[in-house]
Amino acid sequence: MENILIKSSPDTPYFPEVNFNASSGLCEIAGESYMEETYKFFLPLTSWIKDYINIVNKNIELNIKLIYLNTSSTKCILDILEILKNYEDKGGKVKVVWYYDKEDPDMIDEVEDFEAESGIKIELREFN
Amino acid sequence: MKNKTLLSYRGPFYIELISVFGSNVRNYTNAYTNARKKLFRIFIELSQNVSNYSEDFHMVNNEYRIGVGELNLKEFENHFTFTTKNLIKRSDSTILVNRCNLINSSNISELRQLKREQRLNSPGEKFGARIGLIQAVMLSQNKIEYQYEEVDERFAYLSITVKIDKN
């Protein structure tokens, strides 16, 4: 399986940086996410995770380091969390970590909503 | 200070423009810890509502539409206001106005529940999550003001204003 590597650019700050590694199962999304046609950006990411589960079938860890995501992006992230929850329910080992700024209570509320909606445990960690 | 217009724009809501304006919004609010993150987030949500749903739009490469509308950011002594205005179909007006009224009559925990239900039930893809307005009110913790103005038999303008306290 190929890795996914999308670098951030100051010209397009509305696209997050993405690093999905098929060897380690470590997936990271960082920066900000508020592009147009959000689902078109996230579709390859969702497909990659489905393929990883079906083909590699090993541990997977999702690290989210988004300081802002628009509501369309939250729908796409929720889709990913639901896929991971389904994998976990079938015996897959899954870890989800959400990095947050301690001065951003709105983001903590958002993560609580993701946990409630997807049913998956999300570990909160402060940004260093 | 009575009020000061910080930003005013009418035209197509391209993401490149929204992003530059958003960066300015962050700069305007640097001194206000409560407003800084909230105003930027509300700015993006409401601007993207115009971009996605305005009935006045530009087609880009015959592939996708970019909504045309207006935005206005004002600073007052203790708060900011952010207003967007765009064309809607009159046939959608009842749904939209009812939606504004429902949001305004809900407390924060009801809004949170509404947001969860709406996001879970949204078909996703090009429809997004359809929770931008709920999110804006949850962030600002103030009711929205809306104005409906008929244009002709088919269309009307809907403007939405959100107040964001500085501290």
Tab-separated table of N, CA and C in Angstrom, chain B:
chain	number	residue	atom	x	y	z
B	1	MET	N	-16.384	54.594	21.129
B	1	MET	CA	-16.444	54.116	19.737
B	1	MET	C	-17.893	53.779	19.365
B	2	LYS	N	-18.433	54.399	18.319
B	2	LYS	CA	-19.788	54.062	17.878
B	2	LYS	C	-19.737	52.746	17.111
B	3	ASN	N	-19.292	52.782	15.904
B	3	ASN	CA	-18.989	51.535	15.211
B	3	ASN	C	-18.048	51.837	14.055
B	4	LYS	N	-17.280	50.811	13.695
B	4	LYS	CA	-16.261	50.995	12.665
B	4	LYS	C	-16.339	49.795	11.728
B	5	THR	N	-16.458	50.046	10.436
B	5	THR	CA	-16.460	48.926	9.491
B	5	THR	C	-15.025	48.461	9.261
B	6	LEU	N	-14.775	47.186	9.571
B	6	LEU	CA	-13.426	46.633	9.409
B	6	LEU	C	-13.249	45.991	8.036
B	7	LEU	N	-14.354	45.446	7.534
B	7	LEU	CA	-14.265	44.714	6.271
B	7	LEU	C	-15.634	44.708	5.611
B	8	SER	N	-15.664	44.996	4.323
B	8	SER	CA	-16.921	44.996	3.591
B	8	SER	C	-16.633	44.497	2.185
B	9	TYR	N	-17.452	43.585	1.702
B	9	TYR	CA	-17.173	42.973	0.400
B	9	TYR	C	-18.474	42.532	-0.252
B	10	ARG	N	-18.538	42.708	-1.568
B	10	ARG	CA	-19.633	42.112	-2.338
B	10	ARG	C	-19.032	41.490	-3.578
B	11	GLY	N	-19.370	40.237	-3.836
B	11	GLY	CA	-18.827	39.551	-5.004
B	11	GLY	C	-18.823	38.052	-4.784
B	12	PRO	N	-18.098	37.320	-5.626
B	12	PRO	CA	-18.033	35.868	-5.461
B	12	PRO	C	-17.159	35.467	-4.263
B	13	PHE	N	-17.592	34.439	-3.543
B	13	PHE	CA	-16.902	34.018	-2.315
B	13	PHE	C	-15.922	32.881	-2.613
B	14	TYR	N	-14.879	33.198	-3.373
B	14	TYR	CA	-13.834	32.193	-3.647
B	14	TYR	C	-13.067	31.880	-2.362
B	15	ILE	N	-12.647	30.646	-2.228
B	15	ILE	CA	-11.924	30.229	-1.021
B	15	ILE	C	-10.641	31.034	-0.841
B	16	GLU	N	-9.995	31.381	-1.955
B	16	GLU	CA	-8.746	32.149	-1.848
B	16	GLU	C	-9.011	33.502	-1.172
B	17	LEU	N	-10.155	34.109	-1.530
B	17	LEU	CA	-10.517	35.398	-0.921
B	17	LEU	C	-10.912	35.218	0.540
B	18	ILE	N	-11.747	34.213	0.780
B	18	ILE	CA	-12.205	33.960	2.157
B	18	ILE	C	-10.995	33.759	3.071
B	19	SER	N	-10.017	33.037	2.551
B	19	SER	CA	-8.825	32.734	3.346
B	19	SER	C	-8.036	34.010	3.679
B	20	VAL	N	-7.891	34.894	2.687
B	20	VAL	CA	-7.161	36.158	2.927
B	20	VAL	C	-7.951	37.037	3.896
B	21	PHE	N	-9.262	37.134	3.666
B	21	PHE	CA	-10.091	37.917	4.592
B	21	PHE	C	-10.010	37.321	6.010
B	22	GLY	N	-10.029	35.999	6.080
B	22	GLY	CA	-9.968	35.316	7.380
B	22	GLY	C	-8.689	35.654	8.125
B	23	SER	N	-7.613	35.744	7.378
B	23	SER	CA	-6.332	36.104	7.983
B	23	SER	C	-6.400	37.540	8.536
B	24	ASN	N	-7.063	38.426	7.796
B	24	ASN	CA	-7.252	39.801	8.294
B	24	ASN	C	-8.118	39.810	9.554
B	25	VAL	N	-9.158	38.967	9.551
B	25	VAL	CA	-10.050	38.898	10.721
B	25	VAL	C	-9.252	38.503	11.962
B	26	ARG	N	-8.338	37.570	11.789
B	26	ARG	CA	-7.494	37.165	12.926
B	26	ARG	C	-6.654	38.346	13.412
B	27	ASN	N	-6.133	39.120	12.472
B	27	ASN	CA	-5.309	40.268	12.862
B	27	ASN	C	-6.126	41.337	13.589
B	28	TYR	N	-7.365	41.588	13.105
B	28	TYR	CA	-8.206	42.600	13.752
B	28	TYR	C	-8.506	42.239	15.205
B	29	THR	N	-8.546	40.928	15.496
B	29	THR	CA	-9.034	40.485	16.799
B	29	THR	C	-7.913	39.969	17.699
B	30	ASN	N	-6.674	40.232	17.317
B	30	ASN	CA	-5.522	39.732	18.086
B	30	ASN	C	-5.589	40.076	19.570
B	31	ALA	N	-6.125	41.241	19.883
B	31	ALA	CA	-6.111	41.714	21.274
B	31	ALA	C	-7.216	41.082	22.121
B	32	TYR	N	-8.117	40.334	21.487
B	32	TYR	CA	-9.289	39.830	22.223
B	32	TYR	C	-9.293	38.309	22.238
B	33	THR	N	-8.926	37.748	23.396
B	33	THR	CA	-8.761	36.293	23.457
B	33	THR	C	-10.071	35.555	23.198
B	34	ASN	N	-11.182	36.088	23.718
B	34	ASN	CA	-12.464	35.395	23.505
B	34	ASN	C	-12.881	35.454	22.041
B	35	ALA	N	-12.705	36.626	21.445
B	35	ALA	CA	-13.245	36.825	20.095
B	35	ALA	C	-12.373	36.210	19.008
B	36	ARG	N	-11.080	36.096	19.238
B	36	ARG	CA	-10.149	35.804	18.139
B	36	ARG	C	-10.494	34.496	17.416
B	37	LYS	N	-10.540	33.401	18.166
B	37	LYS	CA	-10.831	32.110	17.512
B	37	LYS	C	-12.283	32.047	17.046
B	38	LYS	N	-13.179	32.550	17.914
B	38	LYS	CA	-14.609	32.441	17.604
B	38	LYS	C	-14.962	33.211	16.332
B	39	LEU	N	-14.470	34.440	16.228
B	39	LEU	CA	-14.843	35.262	15.079
B	39	LEU	C	-14.321	34.652	13.779
B	40	PHE	N	-13.089	34.152	13.811
B	40	PHE	CA	-12.542	33.517	12.610
B	40	PHE	C	-13.413	32.329	12.200
B	41	ARG	N	-13.787	31.510	13.159
B	41	ARG	CA	-14.579	30.303	12.855
B	41	ARG	C	-15.975	30.662	12.336
B	42	ILE	N	-16.581	31.665	12.947
B	42	ILE	CA	-17.907	32.106	12.490
B	42	ILE	C	-17.797	32.716	11.098
B	43	PHE	N	-16.737	33.484	10.899
B	43	PHE	CA	-16.485	34.105	9.590
B	43	PHE	C	-16.406	33.038	8.492
B	44	ILE	N	-15.658	31.991	8.753
B	44	ILE	CA	-15.509	30.930	7.739
B	44	ILE	C	-16.851	30.228	7.493
B	45	GLU	N	-17.547	29.872	8.566
B	45	GLU	CA	-18.813	29.128	8.405
B	45	GLU	C	-19.838	29.929	7.600
B	46	LEU	N	-20.039	31.184	7.987
B	46	LEU	CA	-21.077	31.968	7.308
B	46	LEU	C	-20.663	32.322	5.882
B	47	SER	N	-19.364	32.580	5.678
B	47	SER	CA	-18.888	32.875	4.315
B	47	SER	C	-19.069	31.652	3.422
B	48	GLN	N	-18.791	30.476	3.967
B	48	GLN	CA	-18.938	29.264	3.147
B	48	GLN	C	-20.405	28.927	2.910
B	49	ASN	N	-21.290	29.360	3.795
B	49	ASN	CA	-22.730	29.210	3.501
B	49	ASN	C	-23.093	30.008	2.248
B	50	VAL	N	-22.555	31.238	2.152
B	50	VAL	CA	-22.805	32.054	0.955
B	50	VAL	C	-22.197	31.358	-0.263
B	51	SER	N	-20.954	30.938	-0.114
B	51	SER	CA	-20.247	30.294	-1.228
B	51	SER	C	-20.986	29.044	-1.728
B	52	ASN	N	-21.541	28.282	-0.795
B	52	ASN	CA	-22.175	27.005	-1.167
B	52	ASN	C	-23.638	27.137	-1.599
B	53	TYR	N	-24.342	28.098	-1.010
B	53	TYR	CA	-25.800	28.060	-1.171
B	53	TYR	C	-26.422	29.283	-1.854
B	54	SER	N	-25.641	30.358	-2.109
B	54	SER	CA	-26.262	31.535	-2.729
B	54	SER	C	-26.852	31.175	-4.094
B	55	GLU	N	-28.040	31.719	-4.362
B	55	GLU	CA	-28.689	31.464	-5.659
B	55	GLU	C	-28.127	32.363	-6.762
B	56	ASP	N	-27.285	33.318	-6.370
B	56	ASP	CA	-26.528	34.116	-7.343
B	56	ASP	C	-25.117	33.531	-7.321
B	57	PHE	N	-24.675	32.981	-8.435
B	57	PHE	CA	-23.385	32.274	-8.384
B	57	PHE	C	-22.641	32.358	-9.708
B	58	HIS	N	-21.334	32.126	-9.622
B	58	HIS	CA	-20.473	31.991	-10.803
B	58	HIS	C	-20.173	30.511	-11.006
B	59	MET	N	-20.142	30.082	-12.256
B	59	MET	CA	-19.694	28.704	-12.521
B	59	MET	C	-18.193	28.742	-12.797
B	60	VAL	N	-17.455	27.815	-12.190
B	60	VAL	CA	-16.013	27.740	-12.399
B	60	VAL	C	-15.720	26.503	-13.236
B	61	ASN	N	-15.132	26.715	-14.413
B	61	ASN	CA	-14.790	25.616	-15.340
B	61	ASN	C	-15.976	24.699	-15.637
B	62	ASN	N	-17.182	25.240	-15.589
B	62	ASN	CA	-18.392	24.434	-15.809
B	62	ASN	C	-18.509	23.273	-14.839
B	63	GLU	N	-17.765	23.325	-13.745
B	63	GLU	CA	-17.739	22.186	-12.824
B	63	GLU	C	-18.449	22.473	-11.512
B	64	TYR	N	-18.082	23.587	-10.883
B	64	TYR	CA	-18.709	23.865	-9.592
B	64	TYR	C	-19.053	25.346	-9.479
B	65	ARG	N	-19.952	25.634	-8.565
B	65	ARG	CA	-20.475	26.989	-8.440
B	65	ARG	C	-19.874	27.686	-7.228
B	66	ILE	N	-19.655	28.980	-7.375
B	66	ILE	CA	-19.168	29.803	-6.270
B	66	ILE	C	-20.209	30.882	-6.028
B	67	GLY	N	-20.792	30.881	-4.850
B	67	GLY	CA	-21.852	31.813	-4.538
B	67	GLY	C	-21.378	33.254	-4.482
B	68	VAL	N	-22.285	34.153	-4.879
B	68	VAL	CA	-22.029	35.590	-4.814
B	68	VAL	C	-22.871	36.152	-3.672
B	69	GLY	N	-22.294	37.063	-2.924
B	69	GLY	CA	-23.034	37.671	-1.819
B	69	GLY	C	-22.268	38.822	-1.228
B	70	GLU	N	-22.649	39.175	-0.002
B	70	GLU	CA	-22.005	40.311	0.682
B	70	GLU	C	-21.567	39.883	2.073
B	71	LEU	N	-20.503	40.523	2.551
B	71	LEU	CA	-20.144	40.355	3.964
B	71	LEU	C	-19.760	41.698	4.537
B	72	ASN	N	-19.932	41.813	5.837
B	72	ASN	CA	-19.657	43.059	6.518
B	72	ASN	C	-19.233	42.760	7.948
B	73	LEU	N	-18.042	43.224	8.306
B	73	LEU	CA	-17.545	43.035	9.675
B	73	LEU	C	-17.418	44.399	10.335
B	74	LYS	N	-18.066	44.560	11.474
B	74	LYS	CA	-18.030	45.846	12.177
B	74	LYS	C	-17.516	45.664	13.598
B	75	GLU	N	-16.830	46.691	14.074
B	75	GLU	CA	-16.359	46.672	15.459
B	75	GLU	C	-17.128	47.716	16.270
B	76	PHE	N	-17.582	47.311	17.455
B	76	PHE	CA	-18.241	48.210	18.395
B	76	PHE	C	-17.407	48.240	19.678
B	77	GLU	N	-17.864	48.992	20.647
B	77	GLU	CA	-17.116	49.138	21.907
B	77	GLU	C	-16.784	47.778	22.540
B	78	ASN	N	-17.812	46.933	22.674
B	78	ASN	CA	-17.611	45.671	23.408
B	78	ASN	C	-17.830	44.413	22.579
B	79	HIS	N	-18.103	44.597	21.297
B	79	HIS	CA	-18.360	43.413	20.472
B	79	HIS	C	-18.077	43.686	19.000
B	80	PHE	N	-18.061	42.618	18.232
B	80	PHE	CA	-18.018	42.708	16.773
B	80	PHE	C	-19.353	42.195	16.240
B	81	THR	N	-19.724	42.631	15.029
B	81	THR	CA	-20.830	41.958	14.332
B	81	THR	C	-20.327	41.513	12.963
B	82	PHE	N	-20.779	40.348	12.574
B	82	PHE	CA	-20.442	39.845	11.249
B	82	PHE	C	-21.750	39.524	10.529
B	83	THR	N	-21.902	40.106	9.336
B	83	THR	CA	-23.139	39.939	8.564
B	83	THR	C	-22.824	39.359	7.189
B	84	THR	N	-23.635	38.405	6.762
B	84	THR	CA	-23.572	37.942	5.370
B	84	THR	C	-24.959	38.110	4.754
B	85	LYS	N	-24.970	38.330	3.444
B	85	LYS	CA	-26.249	38.502	2.745
B	85	LYS	C	-26.145	37.802	1.396
B	86	ASN	N	-27.140	37.003	1.088
B	86	ASN	CA	-27.113	36.342	-0.224
B	86	ASN	C	-28.527	36.055	-0.714
B	87	LEU	N	-28.589	35.782	-2.004
B	87	LEU	CA	-29.872	35.513	-2.660
B	87	LEU	C	-30.334	34.092	-2.329
B	88	ILE	N	-31.627	33.957	-2.032
B	88	ILE	CA	-32.218	32.628	-1.809
B	88	ILE	C	-33.467	32.504	-2.679
B	89	LYS	N	-33.923	31.274	-2.871
B	89	LYS	CA	-35.210	31.075	-3.544
B	89	LYS	C	-36.322	31.380	-2.549
B	90	ARG	N	-37.347	32.100	-2.991
B	90	ARG	CA	-38.461	32.371	-2.081
B	90	ARG	C	-39.114	31.077	-1.611
B	91	SER	N	-39.054	30.045	-2.458
B	91	SER	CA	-39.658	28.767	-2.061
B	91	SER	C	-38.892	28.103	-0.897
B	92	ASP	N	-37.647	28.542	-0.655
B	92	ASP	CA	-36.876	27.995	0.479
B	92	ASP	C	-36.984	28.861	1.726
B	93	SER	N	-37.659	30.014	1.590
B	93	SER	CA	-37.594	30.996	2.669
B	93	SER	C	-38.215	30.487	3.969
B	94	THR	N	-39.344	29.778	3.875
B	94	THR	CA	-39.997	29.318	5.106
B	94	THR	C	-39.077	28.374	5.874
B	95	ILE	N	-38.456	27.448	5.145
B	95	ILE	CA	-37.544	26.494	5.795
B	95	ILE	C	-36.395	27.253	6.485
B	96	LEU	N	-35.816	28.226	5.767
B	96	LEU	CA	-34.658	28.939	6.307
B	96	LEU	C	-35.034	29.803	7.509
B	97	VAL	N	-36.166	30.508	7.393
B	97	VAL	CA	-36.597	31.360	8.505
B	97	VAL	C	-36.972	30.503	9.722
B	98	ASN	N	-37.654	29.383	9.480
B	98	ASN	CA	-37.989	28.482	10.589
B	98	ASN	C	-36.732	27.956	11.270
B	99	ARG	N	-35.718	27.715	10.440
B	99	ARG	CA	-34.454	27.204	10.965
B	99	ARG	C	-33.791	28.246	11.872
B	100	CYS	N	-33.797	29.501	11.422
B	100	CYS	CA	-33.236	30.590	12.243
B	100	CYS	C	-34.006	30.699	13.561
B	101	ASN	N	-35.329	30.613	13.486
B	101	ASN	CA	-36.148	30.730	14.700
B	101	ASN	C	-35.905	29.568	15.664
B	102	LEU	N	-35.759	28.361	15.104
B	102	LEU	CA	-35.483	27.192	15.954
B	102	LEU	C	-34.147	27.377	16.677
B	103	ILE	N	-33.147	27.820	15.933
B	103	ILE	CA	-31.818	28.018	16.525
B	103	ILE	C	-31.879	29.086	17.618
B	104	ASN	N	-32.595	30.166	17.338
B	104	ASN	CA	-32.685	31.252	18.332
B	104	ASN	C	-33.469	30.864	19.576
B	105	SER	N	-34.379	29.912	19.427
B	105	SER	CA	-35.192	29.537	20.598
B	105	SER	C	-34.566	28.382	21.384
B	106	SER	N	-33.396	27.910	20.955
B	106	SER	CA	-32.764	26.766	21.627
B	106	SER	C	-31.650	27.243	22.551
B	107	ASN	N	-31.525	26.560	23.704
B	107	ASN	CA	-30.386	26.882	24.568
B	107	ASN	C	-29.160	26.080	24.094
B	108	ILE	N	-28.027	26.302	24.765
B	108	ILE	CA	-26.777	25.708	24.268
B	108	ILE	C	-26.837	24.178	24.224
B	109	SER	N	-27.425	23.562	25.258
B	109	SER	CA	-27.443	22.091	25.243
B	109	SER	C	-28.390	21.562	24.162
B	110	GLU	N	-29.477	22.293	23.912
B	110	GLU	CA	-30.383	21.894	22.812
B	110	GLU	C	-29.697	22.064	21.457
B	111	LEU	N	-28.917	23.146	21.328
B	111	LEU	CA	-28.185	23.366	20.066
B	111	LEU	C	-27.160	22.259	19.838
B	112	ARG	N	-26.515	21.864	20.931
B	112	ARG	CA	-25.490	20.814	20.806
B	112	ARG	C	-26.128	19.506	20.339
B	113	GLN	N	-27.302	19.216	20.910
B	113	GLN	CA	-28.018	18.003	20.506
B	113	GLN	C	-28.464	18.097	19.045
B	114	LEU	N	-28.955	19.276	18.667
B	114	LEU	CA	-29.411	19.518	17.293
B	114	LEU	C	-28.242	19.350	16.319
B	115	LYS	N	-27.102	19.880	16.706
B	115	LYS	CA	-25.896	19.779	15.872
B	115	LYS	C	-25.491	18.309	15.675
B	116	ARG	N	-25.514	17.555	16.778
B	116	ARG	CA	-25.153	16.127	16.676
B	116	ARG	C	-26.104	15.384	15.749
B	117	GLU	N	-27.410	15.621	15.946
B	117	GLU	CA	-28.413	14.910	15.121
B	117	GLU	C	-28.269	15.285	13.649
B	118	GLN	N	-28.101	16.592	13.421
B	118	GLN	CA	-28.007	17.090	12.040
B	118	GLN	C	-26.775	16.520	11.337
B	119	ARG	N	-25.649	16.483	12.057
B	119	ARG	CA	-24.409	16.000	11.445
B	119	ARG	C	-24.493	14.501	11.150
B	120	LEU	N	-25.061	13.761	12.116
B	120	LEU	CA	-25.184	12.313	11.899
B	120	LEU	C	-26.102	11.998	10.725
B	121	ASN	N	-27.170	12.793	10.585
B	121	ASN	CA	-28.172	12.508	9.553
B	121	ASN	C	-27.887	13.175	8.215
B	122	SER	N	-26.881	14.056	8.166
B	122	SER	CA	-26.563	14.723	6.900
B	122	SER	C	-26.064	13.692	5.888
B	123	PRO	N	-26.501	13.819	4.618
B	123	PRO	CA	-26.005	12.858	3.628
B	123	PRO	C	-24.517	13.030	3.339
B	124	GLY	N	-23.916	14.136	3.791
B	124	GLY	CA	-22.483	14.371	3.566
B	124	GLY	C	-22.199	14.751	2.136
B	125	GLU	N	-21.023	14.362	1.649
B	125	GLU	CA	-20.534	14.722	0.318
B	125	GLU	C	-20.767	16.204	0.058
B	126	LYS	N	-21.370	16.533	-1.093
B	126	LYS	CA	-21.452	17.958	-1.428
B	126	LYS	C	-22.380	18.737	-0.513
B	127	PHE	N	-23.187	18.031	0.278
B	127	PHE	CA	-24.106	18.727	1.170
B	127	PHE	C	-23.433	19.180	2.466
B	128	GLY	N	-22.200	18.700	2.720
B	128	GLY	CA	-21.513	19.075	3.947
B	128	GLY	C	-22.251	18.559	5.161
B	129	ALA	N	-22.091	19.273	6.280
B	129	ALA	CA	-22.732	18.815	7.513
B	129	ALA	C	-24.013	19.585	7.804
B	130	ARG	N	-24.194	20.732	7.154
B	130	ARG	CA	-25.372	21.578	7.314
B	130	ARG	C	-25.596	22.030	8.755
B	131	ILE	N	-24.503	22.326	9.428
B	131	ILE	CA	-24.606	22.764	10.821
B	131	ILE	C	-23.883	24.096	11.041
B	132	GLY	N	-23.551	24.797	9.958
B	132	GLY	CA	-22.771	26.027	10.073
B	132	GLY	C	-23.434	27.095	10.920
B	133	LEU	N	-24.744	27.263	10.739
B	133	LEU	CA	-25.461	28.297	11.484
B	133	LEU	C	-25.563	27.930	12.972
B	134	ILE	N	-25.809	26.641	13.232
B	134	ILE	CA	-25.872	26.188	14.631
B	134	ILE	C	-24.517	26.437	15.291
B	135	GLN	N	-23.461	26.081	14.575
B	135	GLN	CA	-22.109	26.240	15.102
B	135	GLN	C	-21.820	27.717	15.399
B	136	ALA	N	-22.263	28.604	14.503
B	136	ALA	CA	-22.017	30.036	14.687
B	136	ALA	C	-22.675	30.538	15.981
B	137	VAL	N	-23.900	30.076	16.237
B	137	VAL	CA	-24.605	30.522	17.447
B	137	VAL	C	-23.985	29.889	18.690
B	138	MET	N	-23.581	28.616	18.588
B	138	MET	CA	-22.917	27.979	19.741
B	138	MET	C	-21.613	28.700	20.091
B	139	LEU	N	-20.888	29.129	19.070
B	139	LEU	CA	-19.613	29.811	19.317
B	139	LEU	C	-19.839	31.206	19.904
B	140	SER	N	-20.781	31.949	19.314
B	140	SER	CA	-20.966	33.342	19.755
B	140	SER	C	-21.741	33.411	21.069
B	141	GLN	N	-22.594	32.417	21.317
B	141	GLN	CA	-23.496	32.400	22.473
B	141	GLN	C	-24.426	33.620	22.457
B	142	ASN	N	-24.671	34.136	21.277
B	142	ASN	CA	-25.667	35.205	21.090
B	142	ASN	C	-26.637	34.773	19.993
B	143	LYS	N	-27.857	35.284	20.068
B	143	LYS	CA	-28.835	34.931	19.039
B	143	LYS	C	-28.460	35.584	17.703
B	144	ILE	N	-28.881	34.958	16.621
B	144	ILE	CA	-28.628	35.570	15.322
B	144	ILE	C	-29.757	36.558	15.010
B	145	GLU	N	-29.408	37.566	14.205
B	145	GLU	CA	-30.444	38.445	13.665
B	145	GLU	C	-30.542	38.133	12.184
B	146	TYR	N	-31.765	38.053	11.676
B	146	TYR	CA	-31.885	37.810	10.243
B	146	TYR	C	-32.875	38.788	9.621
B	147	GLN	N	-32.663	39.068	8.353
B	147	GLN	CA	-33.586	39.934	7.625
B	147	GLN	C	-33.893	39.297	6.288
B	148	TYR	N	-35.160	39.330	5.948
B	148	TYR	CA	-35.640	38.707	4.714
B	148	TYR	C	-36.212	39.819	3.843
B	149	GLU	N	-35.772	39.873	2.595
B	149	GLU	CA	-36.144	41.001	1.734
B	149	GLU	C	-36.483	40.444	0.339
B	150	GLU	N	-37.743	40.557	-0.055
B	150	GLU	CA	-38.146	39.983	-1.342
B	150	GLU	C	-37.585	40.792	-2.504
B	151	VAL	N	-37.139	40.092	-3.528
B	151	VAL	CA	-36.553	40.752	-4.700
B	151	VAL	C	-37.544	40.734	-5.858
B	152	ASP	N	-38.069	39.553	-6.159
B	152	ASP	CA	-39.083	39.416	-7.211
B	152	ASP	C	-39.919	38.171	-6.887
B	153	GLU	N	-40.610	37.641	-7.879
B	153	GLU	CA	-41.508	36.507	-7.596
B	153	GLU	C	-40.756	35.255	-7.166
B	154	ARG	N	-39.504	35.137	-7.597
B	154	ARG	CA	-38.769	33.895	-7.332
B	154	ARG	C	-37.714	34.001	-6.234
B	155	PHE	N	-37.153	35.216	-6.091
B	155	PHE	CA	-35.980	35.331	-5.218
B	155	PHE	C	-36.148	36.360	-4.106
B	156	ALA	N	-35.319	36.169	-3.068
B	156	ALA	CA	-35.275	37.111	-1.939
B	156	ALA	C	-33.841	37.160	-1.425
B	157	TYR	N	-33.543	38.208	-0.654
B	157	TYR	CA	-32.255	38.251	0.038
B	157	TYR	C	-32.459	37.811	1.481
B	158	LEU	N	-31.512	37.025	1.984
B	158	LEU	CA	-31.505	36.688	3.408
B	158	LEU	C	-30.181	37.176	3.972
B	159	SER	N	-30.254	38.026	4.995
B	159	SER	CA	-29.015	38.437	5.659
B	159	SER	C	-29.014	37.897	7.080
B	160	ILE	N	-27.839	37.479	7.503
B	160	ILE	CA	-27.660	36.884	8.831
B	160	ILE	C	-26.580	37.689	9.551
B	161	THR	N	-26.871	38.099	10.781
B	161	THR	CA	-25.861	38.825	11.576
B	161	THR	C	-25.607	38.079	12.878
B	162	VAL	N	-24.331	37.906	13.181
B	162	VAL	CA	-23.940	37.272	14.445
B	162	VAL	C	-23.109	38.275	15.229
B	163	LYS	N	-23.408	38.373	16.526
B	163	LYS	CA	-22.664	39.277	17.411
B	163	LYS	C	-21.651	38.456	18.200
B	164	ILE	N	-20.416	38.942	18.237
B	164	ILE	CA	-19.360	38.224	18.963
B	164	ILE	C	-18.786	39.167	20.014
B	165	ASP	N	-18.942	38.804	21.278
B	165	ASP	CA	-18.425	39.654	22.354
B	165	ASP	C	-16.908	39.660	22.343
B	166	LYS	N	-16.319	40.820	22.655
B	166	LYS	CA	-14.857	40.915	22.633
B	166	LYS	C	-14.216	40.089	23.745
B	167	ASN	N	-14.820	40.142	24.940
B	167	ASN	CA	-14.212	39.426	26.074
B	167	ASN	C	-15.230	38.569	26.813
